[in-house]
Tab-separated table of C-alpha atoms in Angstrom:
chain	number	residue	atom	x	y	z
A	38	MET	CA	-11.540	30.519	-69.788
A	39	PRO	CA	-9.749	32.736	-72.342
A	40	GLY	CA	-10.532	32.044	-75.951
A	41	GLY	CA	-8.385	32.149	-79.117
A	42	PRO	CA	-8.636	31.965	-82.887
A	43	ALA	CA	-9.689	28.714	-84.494
A	44	VAL	CA	-6.551	26.900	-85.552
A	45	SER	CA	-6.092	23.454	-86.980
A	46	GLY	CA	-3.798	21.072	-85.187
A	47	SER	CA	-1.168	21.199	-87.947
A	48	VAL	CA	-0.784	24.958	-88.050
A	49	ARG	CA	2.036	26.665	-86.089
A	50	LEU	CA	1.555	30.291	-85.045
A	51	ASP	CA	4.253	32.893	-84.585
A	52	THR	CA	4.312	34.602	-81.229
A	53	GLU	CA	2.852	38.083	-81.106
A	54	VAL	CA	5.137	41.071	-80.683
A	55	ALA	CA	2.899	43.240	-78.509
A	56	PRO	CA	4.473	43.342	-75.042
A	57	ARG	CA	2.339	42.286	-72.078
A	58	GLN	CA	1.696	44.550	-69.116
A	59	PRO	CA	3.184	43.358	-65.806
A	60	PRO	CA	0.629	41.968	-63.352
A	61	SER	CA	-0.660	44.194	-60.582
A	62	ALA	CA	0.682	43.784	-57.046
A	63	SER	CA	-2.576	42.235	-55.853
A	64	SER	CA	-2.423	39.472	-58.463
A	65	ARG	CA	1.259	38.585	-58.272
A	66	PRO	CA	2.022	34.922	-57.584
A	67	LEU	CA	2.568	33.852	-53.968
A	68	SER	CA	5.134	31.105	-54.506
A	69	PRO	CA	8.823	32.016	-54.652
A	70	PRO	CA	11.084	30.011	-56.975
A	71	ALA	CA	12.503	27.993	-54.074
A	72	VAL	CA	9.005	26.830	-53.163
A	73	ASN	CA	8.180	26.034	-56.763
A	74	GLN	CA	11.003	23.486	-56.811
A	75	ALA	CA	9.477	21.484	-53.931
A	76	TYR	CA	5.745	21.966	-54.334
A	77	SER	CA	3.690	19.387	-56.221
A	78	LEU	CA	0.599	20.576	-58.031
A	79	GLY	CA	-2.782	19.110	-57.180
A	80	ALA	CA	-6.531	19.647	-57.428
A	81	GLY	CA	-7.560	23.066	-56.122
A	82	ASP	CA	-4.347	24.961	-56.929
A	83	GLN	CA	-4.872	28.328	-58.618
A	84	VAL	CA	-2.175	29.009	-61.238
A	85	ARG	CA	-1.350	31.681	-63.802
A	86	ILE	CA	-0.043	30.602	-67.187
A	87	SER	CA	1.558	33.273	-69.350
A	88	LEU	CA	2.608	32.831	-72.985
A	89	PHE	CA	5.004	35.531	-74.058
A	90	ARG	CA	3.302	37.936	-76.497
A	91	LEU	CA	0.172	35.748	-76.609
A	92	PRO	CA	-2.236	37.304	-74.101
A	93	ASP	CA	-5.198	35.526	-75.697
A	94	TYR	CA	-3.772	32.184	-74.616
A	95	SER	CA	-2.649	33.382	-71.194
A	96	GLY	CA	-4.814	33.374	-68.087
A	97	ASP	CA	-5.611	32.060	-64.618
A	98	TYR	CA	-6.598	28.432	-64.182
A	99	GLU	CA	-7.524	25.985	-61.430
A	100	VAL	CA	-6.236	22.432	-61.320
A	101	GLN	CA	-9.300	20.232	-61.722
A	102	VAL	CA	-10.327	17.307	-59.540
A	103	ASP	CA	-8.685	14.877	-61.956
A	104	GLY	CA	-5.400	16.819	-61.708
A	105	SER	CA	-5.579	18.475	-65.120
A	106	LEU	CA	-5.465	22.019	-66.471
A	107	ASN	CA	-7.905	22.706	-69.295
A	108	LEU	CA	-5.820	25.133	-71.370
A	109	ALA	CA	-6.717	27.264	-74.327
A	110	LEU	CA	-5.830	25.795	-77.661
A	111	VAL	CA	-4.236	22.562	-76.389
A	112	GLY	CA	-6.993	21.305	-74.058
A	113	PRO	CA	-6.439	19.198	-70.917
A	114	VAL	CA	-2.900	18.815	-69.599
A	115	MET	CA	-2.317	16.455	-66.641
A	116	VAL	CA	-0.204	18.226	-63.980
A	117	GLN	CA	-1.152	16.253	-60.861
A	118	GLY	CA	1.965	15.566	-58.773
A	119	LEU	CA	4.274	17.653	-60.923
A	120	THR	CA	6.441	20.460	-59.643
A	121	VAL	CA	6.061	23.919	-61.167
A	122	ASP	CA	9.127	23.416	-63.353
A	123	GLN	CA	7.935	20.003	-64.523
A	124	ALA	CA	4.458	21.338	-65.310
A	125	THR	CA	5.970	24.315	-67.176
A	126	ALA	CA	8.067	21.998	-69.318
A	127	LEU	CA	5.054	19.786	-70.082
A	128	ILE	CA	2.828	22.728	-71.049
A	129	SER	CA	5.601	24.177	-73.200
A	130	SER	CA	5.878	20.830	-74.949
A	131	ARG	CA	2.142	20.762	-75.643
A	132	TYR	CA	2.075	24.320	-76.971
A	133	SER	CA	5.154	23.677	-79.108
A	134	GLN	CA	2.977	21.363	-81.194
A	135	VAL	CA	0.902	24.343	-82.389
A	136	LEU	CA	3.106	27.371	-81.664
A	137	ARG	CA	6.574	28.345	-82.786
A	138	ARG	CA	9.026	28.604	-79.892
A	139	PRO	CA	6.413	29.261	-77.150
A	140	LEU	CA	7.743	30.888	-73.969
A	141	VAL	CA	5.571	29.598	-71.135
A	142	THR	CA	5.640	30.817	-67.541
A	143	LEU	CA	3.633	29.111	-64.788
A	144	ASN	CA	3.197	30.618	-61.353
A	145	ILE	CA	1.056	29.597	-58.403
A	146	LEU	CA	-1.494	32.211	-57.341
A	147	SER	CA	-2.892	30.317	-54.363
A	148	ARG	CA	-2.203	26.859	-53.051
A	149	ARG	CA	-4.827	24.307	-52.151
A	150	PRO	CA	-5.232	23.315	-48.453
A	151	LEU	CA	-2.771	20.580	-47.526
A	152	VAL	CA	-4.333	17.277	-46.459
A	153	ILE	CA	-2.015	15.275	-44.201
A	154	GLY	CA	-2.609	12.092	-42.201
A	155	VAL	CA	-1.024	11.229	-38.857
A	156	ALA	CA	-1.234	7.952	-36.926
A	157	GLY	CA	0.491	6.113	-34.104
A	158	GLU	CA	1.487	7.617	-30.762
A	159	ILE	CA	-0.436	10.871	-31.114
A	160	ASN	CA	-3.426	11.903	-28.997
A	161	ARG	CA	-5.783	12.697	-31.888
A	162	PRO	CA	-4.775	10.605	-34.921
A	163	GLY	CA	-6.510	11.201	-38.227
A	164	THR	CA	-6.567	13.449	-41.289
A	165	TYR	CA	-5.905	17.175	-41.034
A	166	SER	CA	-6.570	19.911	-43.586
A	167	LEU	CA	-4.041	22.694	-43.167
A	168	GLY	CA	-4.127	26.202	-44.554
A	169	SER	CA	-2.238	27.053	-47.714
A	170	GLU	CA	-0.517	30.167	-46.350
A	171	THR	CA	2.493	28.330	-44.953
A	172	TYR	CA	4.121	24.934	-45.217
A	173	PRO	CA	3.637	23.180	-41.871
A	174	LYS	CA	6.425	21.494	-39.958
A	175	LEU	CA	6.198	18.097	-38.282
A	176	THR	CA	6.002	19.631	-34.823
A	177	GLU	CA	3.211	22.004	-35.898
A	178	LEU	CA	1.140	19.056	-37.058
A	179	PHE	CA	1.789	17.232	-33.758
A	180	GLU	CA	0.537	20.245	-31.798
A	181	LEU	CA	-2.597	20.383	-33.930
A	182	ALA	CA	-3.176	16.655	-33.374
A	183	GLY	CA	-3.138	16.944	-29.568
A	184	GLY	CA	0.512	16.181	-28.913
A	185	ILE	CA	2.554	12.997	-28.717
A	186	THR	CA	2.052	10.290	-26.103
A	187	GLN	CA	4.597	9.007	-23.604
A	188	SER	CA	5.134	5.940	-25.820
A	189	ALA	CA	6.232	7.905	-28.891
A	190	ASP	CA	9.429	6.739	-30.593
A	191	LEU	CA	10.701	10.153	-31.656
A	192	ARG	CA	13.873	8.679	-33.137
A	193	ASN	CA	11.963	6.925	-35.920
A	194	VAL	CA	9.109	9.169	-37.053
A	195	GLN	CA	8.100	7.921	-40.513
A	196	ILE	CA	6.882	10.145	-43.368
A	197	ARG	CA	5.385	8.453	-46.434
A	198	ARG	CA	5.294	10.739	-49.444
A	199	GLN	CA	4.041	10.255	-52.994
A	200	GLN	CA	6.468	11.689	-55.550
A	201	ASN	CA	6.200	11.122	-59.310
A	202	GLY	CA	3.999	8.109	-58.791
A	203	GLN	CA	6.379	6.494	-56.291
A	204	THR	CA	6.252	6.244	-52.490
A	205	GLN	CA	9.155	7.736	-50.596
A	206	LEU	CA	9.869	6.799	-46.965
A	207	ILE	CA	11.567	9.526	-44.932
A	208	THR	CA	12.702	9.095	-41.306
A	209	ALA	CA	12.900	12.057	-38.929
A	210	ASN	CA	14.750	11.916	-35.604
A	211	LEU	CA	12.847	14.403	-33.469
A	212	TRP	CA	14.732	13.273	-30.381
A	213	ASP	CA	17.716	15.182	-31.772
A	214	LEU	CA	15.421	18.196	-31.995
A	215	VAL	CA	14.245	18.113	-28.359
A	216	SER	CA	17.610	17.055	-26.896
A	217	ALA	CA	20.056	18.969	-29.089
A	218	GLY	CA	17.935	21.537	-30.943
A	219	ASP	CA	18.570	20.034	-34.389
A	220	LEU	CA	16.058	21.985	-36.517
A	221	ASN	CA	16.916	19.934	-39.593
A	222	GLN	CA	14.836	17.102	-38.154
A	223	ASP	CA	11.665	19.212	-38.085
A	224	LEU	CA	10.830	18.481	-41.701
A	225	THR	CA	8.482	20.493	-43.892
A	226	LEU	CA	5.344	18.584	-44.861
A	227	ARG	CA	3.650	18.343	-48.235
A	228	ASP	CA	0.147	17.619	-49.369
A	229	GLY	CA	-0.704	13.933	-49.110
A	230	ASP	CA	2.011	13.087	-46.585
A	231	SER	CA	1.288	10.306	-44.100
A	232	ILE	CA	3.098	10.465	-40.754
A	233	ILE	CA	3.418	7.446	-38.490
A	234	ILE	CA	4.828	7.697	-34.955
A	235	PRO	CA	5.925	4.224	-33.774
A	236	SER	CA	5.630	2.947	-30.215
A	237	THR	CA	8.475	2.247	-27.823
A	238	VAL	CA	9.173	1.962	-24.101
A	239	VAL	CA	10.525	5.428	-23.410
A	240	PRO	CA	13.406	5.389	-20.881
A	241	LEU	CA	12.524	6.975	-17.541
A	242	GLU	CA	15.121	9.692	-17.959
A	243	GLU	CA	13.618	10.776	-21.305
A	244	GLY	CA	9.995	10.919	-20.176
A	245	PRO	CA	10.141	14.401	-18.564
A	246	LEU	CA	11.753	15.915	-21.671
A	247	LEU	CA	9.043	14.433	-23.883
A	248	ALA	CA	6.315	15.715	-21.576
A	249	THR	CA	7.617	19.280	-21.573
A	250	SER	CA	8.312	19.563	-25.306
A	251	SER	CA	6.287	22.053	-27.335
A	252	PHE	CA	4.484	19.270	-29.195
A	253	ALA	CA	3.590	17.155	-26.149
A	254	ALA	CA	0.051	16.640	-24.870
A	255	ASP	CA	-1.539	19.391	-22.781
A	256	VAL	CA	-0.907	18.552	-19.105
A	257	ALA	CA	-4.027	20.520	-18.119
A	258	GLN	CA	-6.182	17.768	-19.617
A	259	PRO	CA	-7.141	15.073	-17.069
A	260	VAL	CA	-6.204	11.471	-17.814
A	261	ASN	CA	-8.126	8.326	-16.889
A	262	ILE	CA	-5.962	5.804	-15.055
A	263	ALA	CA	-6.380	2.821	-12.722
A	264	VAL	CA	-4.556	1.984	-9.489
A	265	ILE	CA	-4.548	-1.579	-8.175
A	266	GLY	CA	-2.692	-3.588	-5.578
A	267	GLU	CA	-1.476	-2.431	-2.172
A	268	VAL	CA	-3.349	0.883	-1.901
A	269	PHE	CA	-6.268	1.718	0.360
A	270	ARG	CA	-8.743	2.699	-2.387
A	271	PRO	CA	-7.928	0.764	-5.578
A	272	GLY	CA	-9.901	1.501	-8.718
A	273	PRO	CA	-10.204	3.870	-11.687
A	274	TYR	CA	-9.486	7.581	-11.280
A	275	ARG	CA	-9.574	10.725	-13.383
A	276	LEU	CA	-6.269	12.380	-12.674
A	277	ARG	CA	-4.800	15.789	-13.404
A	278	GLY	CA	-1.148	16.617	-12.863
A	279	GLY	CA	0.135	18.610	-9.923
A	280	SER	CA	0.850	18.188	-6.253
A	281	THR	CA	-1.688	17.051	-3.685
A	282	ARG	CA	-1.717	15.297	-0.350
A	283	THR	CA	-3.283	11.892	0.110
A	284	GLY	CA	-6.917	12.147	1.052
A	285	ASP	CA	-7.514	15.595	-0.470
A	286	ALA	CA	-10.824	15.915	-2.261
A	287	GLY	CA	-11.120	16.403	-5.995
A	288	LEU	CA	-8.609	15.917	-8.754
A	289	PRO	CA	-4.927	16.066	-7.797
A	290	GLY	CA	-3.457	19.262	-9.111
A	291	GLY	CA	-6.867	20.759	-9.848
A	292	GLU	CA	-7.523	24.387	-10.619
A	293	GLY	CA	-4.542	26.438	-9.599
A	294	GLY	CA	-2.247	23.384	-9.568
A	295	SER	CA	1.383	23.302	-10.544
A	296	GLY	CA	0.721	22.518	-14.199
A	297	GLN	CA	3.040	19.500	-14.067
A	298	PRO	CA	2.183	16.172	-15.746
A	299	ALA	CA	0.408	13.490	-13.714
A	300	THR	CA	2.834	11.020	-12.147
A	301	VAL	CA	2.840	7.633	-10.401
A	302	THR	CA	2.883	9.204	-6.937
A	303	ASP	CA	-0.068	11.430	-7.874
A	304	ALA	CA	-2.031	8.288	-8.737
A	305	ILE	CA	-1.068	6.530	-5.495
A	306	GLN	CA	-2.022	9.582	-3.458
A	307	VAL	CA	-5.498	9.859	-4.906
A	308	ALA	CA	-5.963	6.100	-4.334
A	309	GLY	CA	-5.543	6.575	-0.590
A	310	GLY	CA	-1.835	5.879	-0.312
A	311	ILE	CA	0.155	2.691	-0.023
A	312	LYS	CA	-0.561	-0.046	2.494
A	313	PRO	CA	2.103	-1.168	4.998
A	314	LEU	CA	2.920	-4.286	2.951
A	315	ALA	CA	3.382	-2.441	-0.344
A	316	ASN	CA	6.509	-3.273	-2.344
A	317	ILE	CA	7.450	0.183	-3.586
A	318	ARG	CA	10.671	-1.093	-5.193
A	319	GLN	CA	8.790	-2.858	-8.009
A	320	VAL	CA	5.803	-0.687	-8.866
A	321	GLU	CA	4.566	-1.531	-12.364
A	322	VAL	CA	3.098	0.807	-14.964
A	323	ARG	CA	1.065	-1.048	-17.580
A	324	ARG	CA	0.502	0.995	-20.722
A	325	THR	CA	-1.537	0.226	-23.838
A	326	THR	CA	-0.081	1.633	-27.047
A	327	ARG	CA	-2.063	2.956	-30.019
A	328	SER	CA	-1.494	-0.356	-31.794
A	329	GLY	CA	-3.236	-2.214	-28.962
A	330	ALA	CA	-0.121	-3.851	-27.531
A	331	GLN	CA	0.623	-3.566	-23.816
A	332	GLU	CA	3.942	-2.327	-22.505
A	333	THR	CA	5.040	-2.773	-18.885
A	334	PHE	CA	7.881	-1.052	-17.085
A	335	GLN	CA	8.892	-0.794	-13.435
A	336	VAL	CA	9.671	2.155	-11.202
A	337	ASP	CA	11.559	2.072	-7.899
A	338	LEU	CA	9.942	4.548	-5.516
A	339	TRP	CA	12.335	3.514	-2.756
A	340	ALA	CA	15.218	4.846	-4.879
A	341	MET	CA	13.295	8.090	-5.182
A	342	LEU	CA	12.906	8.325	-1.379
A	343	GLN	CA	16.504	7.422	-0.611
A	344	ALA	CA	18.450	9.063	-3.436
A	345	GLY	CA	16.003	11.641	-4.771
A	346	ASP	CA	15.853	9.885	-8.146
A	347	LEU	CA	12.869	11.743	-9.611
A	348	ARG	CA	13.116	9.720	-12.816
A	349	GLN	CA	11.372	6.910	-10.928
A	350	ASN	CA	8.255	9.062	-10.559
A	351	ALA	CA	7.152	8.162	-14.082
A	352	ILE	CA	4.813	10.434	-16.028
A	353	LEU	CA	1.411	8.900	-16.763
A	354	GLN	CA	-0.832	9.092	-19.786
A	355	GLU	CA	-4.412	8.179	-20.705
A	356	GLY	CA	-5.260	4.541	-19.950
A	357	ASP	CA	-2.283	3.700	-17.729
A	358	ALA	CA	-2.703	1.129	-14.941
A	359	ILE	CA	-0.454	1.294	-11.866
A	360	PHE	CA	0.089	-1.950	-9.945
A	361	ILE	CA	1.640	-1.907	-6.448
A	362	PRO	CA	2.641	-5.478	-5.506
A	363	THR	CA	2.736	-7.005	-2.032
A	364	ALA	CA	6.139	-7.366	-0.380
A	365	THR	CA	7.111	-11.013	-0.076
A	366	ALA	CA	9.962	-10.450	2.393
A	367	ALA	CA	9.685	-8.938	5.851
A	368	ILE	CA	9.865	-5.141	5.794
A	369	ASP	CA	12.549	-3.563	7.946
A	370	PRO	CA	10.959	-1.393	10.695
A	371	VAL	CA	13.260	1.540	9.900
A	372	GLU	CA	12.396	1.330	6.207
A	373	SER	CA	8.724	1.082	7.110
A	374	SER	CA	8.936	4.302	9.134
A	375	GLN	CA	10.602	6.152	6.271
A	376	THR	CA	7.989	4.937	3.826
A	377	ALA	CA	5.201	6.022	6.168
A	378	ALA	CA	6.504	9.589	6.056
A	379	ALA	CA	6.433	9.709	2.248
A	380	SER	CA	3.949	11.918	0.435
A	381	PHE	CA	2.316	8.879	-1.189
A	382	SER	CA	1.543	7.217	2.161
A	383	PRO	CA	-1.877	7.822	3.758
A	384	ASN	CA	-2.263	10.623	6.259
A	385	THR	CA	-3.848	8.328	8.854
A	386	ILE	CA	-4.932	4.754	9.451
A	387	ARG	CA	-7.813	3.536	11.617
A	388	ILE	CA	-7.433	1.244	14.592
A	389	ASN	CA	-10.012	-0.013	17.078
A	390	VAL	CA	-9.106	0.018	20.786
A	391	VAL	CA	-11.512	-1.848	23.074
A	392	GLY	CA	-11.478	-2.743	26.753
A	393	GLU	CA	-10.056	-0.869	29.686
A	394	VAL	CA	-9.066	2.472	28.164
A	395	PRO	CA	-10.729	5.888	28.575
A	396	ASN	CA	-11.413	6.419	24.842
A	397	ARG	CA	-12.743	3.189	23.413
A	398	GLY	CA	-13.575	2.780	19.720
A	399	ILE	CA	-12.171	3.828	16.343
A	400	ILE	CA	-9.092	6.051	16.531
A	401	GLU	CA	-7.132	7.603	13.661
A	402	VAL	CA	-3.347	7.505	14.014
A	403	PRO	CA	-0.446	8.113	11.587
A	404	PRO	CA	0.593	5.088	9.515
A	405	ASN	CA	3.077	2.709	11.125
A	406	THR	CA	2.284	4.003	14.589
A	407	PRO	CA	3.736	1.551	17.152
A	408	LEU	CA	1.425	-0.397	19.453
A	409	ASN	CA	2.432	1.606	22.543
A	410	GLN	CA	1.465	4.862	20.821
A	411	GLY	CA	-1.855	3.376	19.770
A	412	ILE	CA	-2.697	2.599	23.412
A	413	LEU	CA	-1.692	6.098	24.503
A	414	ALA	CA	-3.815	7.599	21.703
A	415	ALA	CA	-6.805	5.907	23.341
A	416	GLY	CA	-5.980	7.587	26.662
A	417	GLY	CA	-3.728	4.882	28.095
A	418	PHE	CA	-4.769	2.298	30.632
A	419	ASN	CA	-7.548	3.074	33.101
A	420	THR	CA	-7.497	1.900	36.727
A	421	ARG	CA	-9.076	-1.445	35.856
A	422	ALA	CA	-6.661	-2.379	33.037
A	423	ARG	CA	-4.189	-5.206	32.997
A	424	GLU	CA	-1.065	-3.197	32.242
A	425	THR	CA	1.298	-6.072	31.552
A	426	SER	CA	-0.082	-7.267	28.205
A	427	VAL	CA	-2.718	-6.600	25.528
A	428	GLY	CA	-4.254	-8.557	22.675
A	429	LEU	CA	-3.707	-7.615	19.014
A	430	ILE	CA	-6.077	-8.891	16.313
A	431	ARG	CA	-5.067	-8.355	12.672
A	432	LEU	CA	-6.784	-9.119	9.356
A	433	ASN	CA	-4.126	-10.444	6.971
A	434	PRO	CA	-4.047	-9.724	3.199
A	435	ASP	CA	-4.962	-13.372	2.456
A	436	GLY	CA	-8.184	-13.055	4.490
A	437	THR	CA	-6.967	-14.917	7.580
A	438	VAL	CA	-7.005	-13.414	11.077
A	439	THR	CA	-4.155	-13.593	13.566
A	440	GLN	CA	-4.356	-12.933	17.296
A	441	ARG	CA	-1.379	-12.269	19.536
A	442	GLU	CA	-0.804	-11.444	23.161
A	443	ILE	CA	1.936	-8.842	23.508
A	444	ASN	CA	3.757	-7.811	26.656
A	445	ILE	CA	3.673	-4.046	27.161
A	446	ASP	CA	6.663	-1.920	28.030
A	447	PHE	CA	6.233	1.767	27.249
A	448	ALA	CA	10.005	2.214	27.249
A	449	GLN	CA	10.342	-0.300	24.417
A	450	GLY	CA	11.194	1.044	20.943
A	451	ILE	CA	9.649	-0.312	17.758
A	452	SER	CA	9.926	-4.073	17.838
A	453	ALA	CA	8.143	-6.760	15.844
A	454	GLU	CA	7.816	-8.813	19.040
A	455	ASN	CA	6.917	-6.348	21.805
A	456	ASN	CA	5.992	-3.094	20.056
A	457	PRO	CA	4.946	-3.787	16.445
A	458	THR	CA	3.786	-1.065	14.068
A	459	LEU	CA	0.044	-0.947	13.638
A	460	GLN	CA	-1.811	-1.493	10.376
A	461	ASN	CA	-5.158	-0.273	9.164
A	462	ASN	CA	-8.122	-1.973	10.932
A	463	ASP	CA	-5.973	-3.496	13.713
A	464	ILE	CA	-7.874	-4.208	16.947
A	465	ILE	CA	-6.193	-3.702	20.341
A	466	ILE	CA	-7.844	-5.462	23.300
A	467	VAL	CA	-6.993	-4.149	26.763
A	468	GLY	CA	-8.109	-6.674	29.359
A	469	ARG	CA	-9.043	-6.266	33.012
A	470	SER	CA	-6.583	-6.651	35.829
A	471	GLY	CA	-6.899	-9.555	38.287
A	472	LEU	CA	-8.345	-7.295	40.993
A	473	ALA	CA	-10.909	-5.833	38.608
A	474	THR	CA	-11.904	-9.310	37.472
A	475	PHE	CA	-12.279	-10.513	41.088
A	476	SER	CA	-14.311	-7.450	41.990
A	477	ASP	CA	-16.579	-7.889	38.988
A	478	ASN	CA	-17.064	-11.593	39.803
A	479	LEU	CA	-17.790	-10.830	43.454
A	480	GLY	CA	-20.308	-8.241	42.404
A	481	SER	CA	-22.053	-10.692	40.136
A	482	VAL	CA	-22.344	-13.207	43.023
A	483	ALA	CA	-23.370	-10.701	45.676
A	484	ASN	CA	-25.891	-8.933	43.536
A	485	PRO	CA	-28.442	-11.839	43.377
A	486	LEU	CA	-28.094	-12.395	47.182
A	487	GLY	CA	-28.755	-8.743	47.801
A	488	ASN	CA	-31.864	-8.904	45.652
A	489	PHE	CA	-33.098	-11.960	47.644
A	490	LEU	CA	-32.611	-10.159	50.991
A	491	ASN	CA	-34.468	-7.160	49.624
A	492	ILE	CA	-37.455	-9.389	48.833
A	493	LEU	CA	-37.453	-10.854	52.388
A	494	THR	CA	-37.324	-7.508	54.114
A	495	ALA	CA	-39.847	-5.782	51.840
A	496	PRO	CA	-42.952	-6.587	54.076
A	497	PHE	CA	-41.233	-5.095	57.127
A	498	ARG	CA	-40.429	-1.904	55.185
A	499	ILE	CA	-44.040	-1.658	54.047
A	500	PHE	CA	-45.321	-2.245	57.663
A	501	ASN	CA	-43.054	0.510	58.962
A	502	LEU	CA	-44.330	2.797	56.235
A	503	PHE	CA	-47.915	2.618	57.525
A	504	ASN	CA	-47.100	2.718	61.263
């Protein structure tokens, strides 16, 4: 620290007349006047204080942990939270007690790292220490903190700032930034700022814009979700965005994927696809916010199939649960066929055909295959089959089993009565015709009689063998 002559507190010194040399380029202050107006001094700042014509009392100082500058001649001066102009005025006032008309200049040589906190709907909330070279913007902090979530209320981003011992609350509307390019909403941050991003149910039409913004979460990172309800393989999944077909191995949209965010249909696909009784008009997404509250919203996948409304294919985030309810009303056969052709339906279902067909056993067929096609997939009737009717056994969602006898007409279109669409694990029983049954019964009666006659004639056959 620069020294100076011993002076009593009541003595005032005239300023020296020897001019000072200008500082070298390497030691010139970094902060322009415009920055000095906004910047608040704090512990760790390196400053240069110059007293005109008093080089012995000029020098470079660091703001101490307690927020003070320990200056030559006047001792500690508290500058914590003051702007450069305010600190200059305070130091001038202190030196004016011992100097005559002191001309004080204060410039910042290097700024301390900025410490800023962020909480709420951000992927990595916490405290961040940012470099002193530039003043960060809100969006730059969000990128550093892993990006916003799909529950972020961008219209009401709160900034709490300490200024002159008081707390200021500033609201930024970043939705105007992403929707209209309003750069004024991307506020410059200061040391000690606390940013809170509230939660909200983001409208379906705004979700894609949030997901593709520069400060959104990285879509390449997998998310952990759960799928329950009317799907073939309910449970938890680790999902990455991109396009896949139901039943494909690995993560949907894995390496080399489309780079799009994970969506509801991606989750349904990896869970094996929807079941025939799925109500795709009221699919629920249950989302837990950073505050611990649960938000629920619905998507209508039927509207997406019929009208191409891609907004219904909601973007997912970490921890989401997708619930596909069971349809309570009868599903129209035409609607069922259209749903079966959707990308989030399974590729195949399994049926079991037993009885008088060439290819008995488990057979894989497309979903919503009609009964007639299921029989033909097993090779059709053989020569012993009863071709007028078959049995259909079905396991219902409530655990009960129903059995029907259905008249067969291969010219019949899809019909709930005579040619119903098949469901996973249906069993088709093809019985024997009357002639085949009579023949089998006759054989069972004649076979024991034939065995008895063989026993009676056995001694004669043995006698003839030795003669």
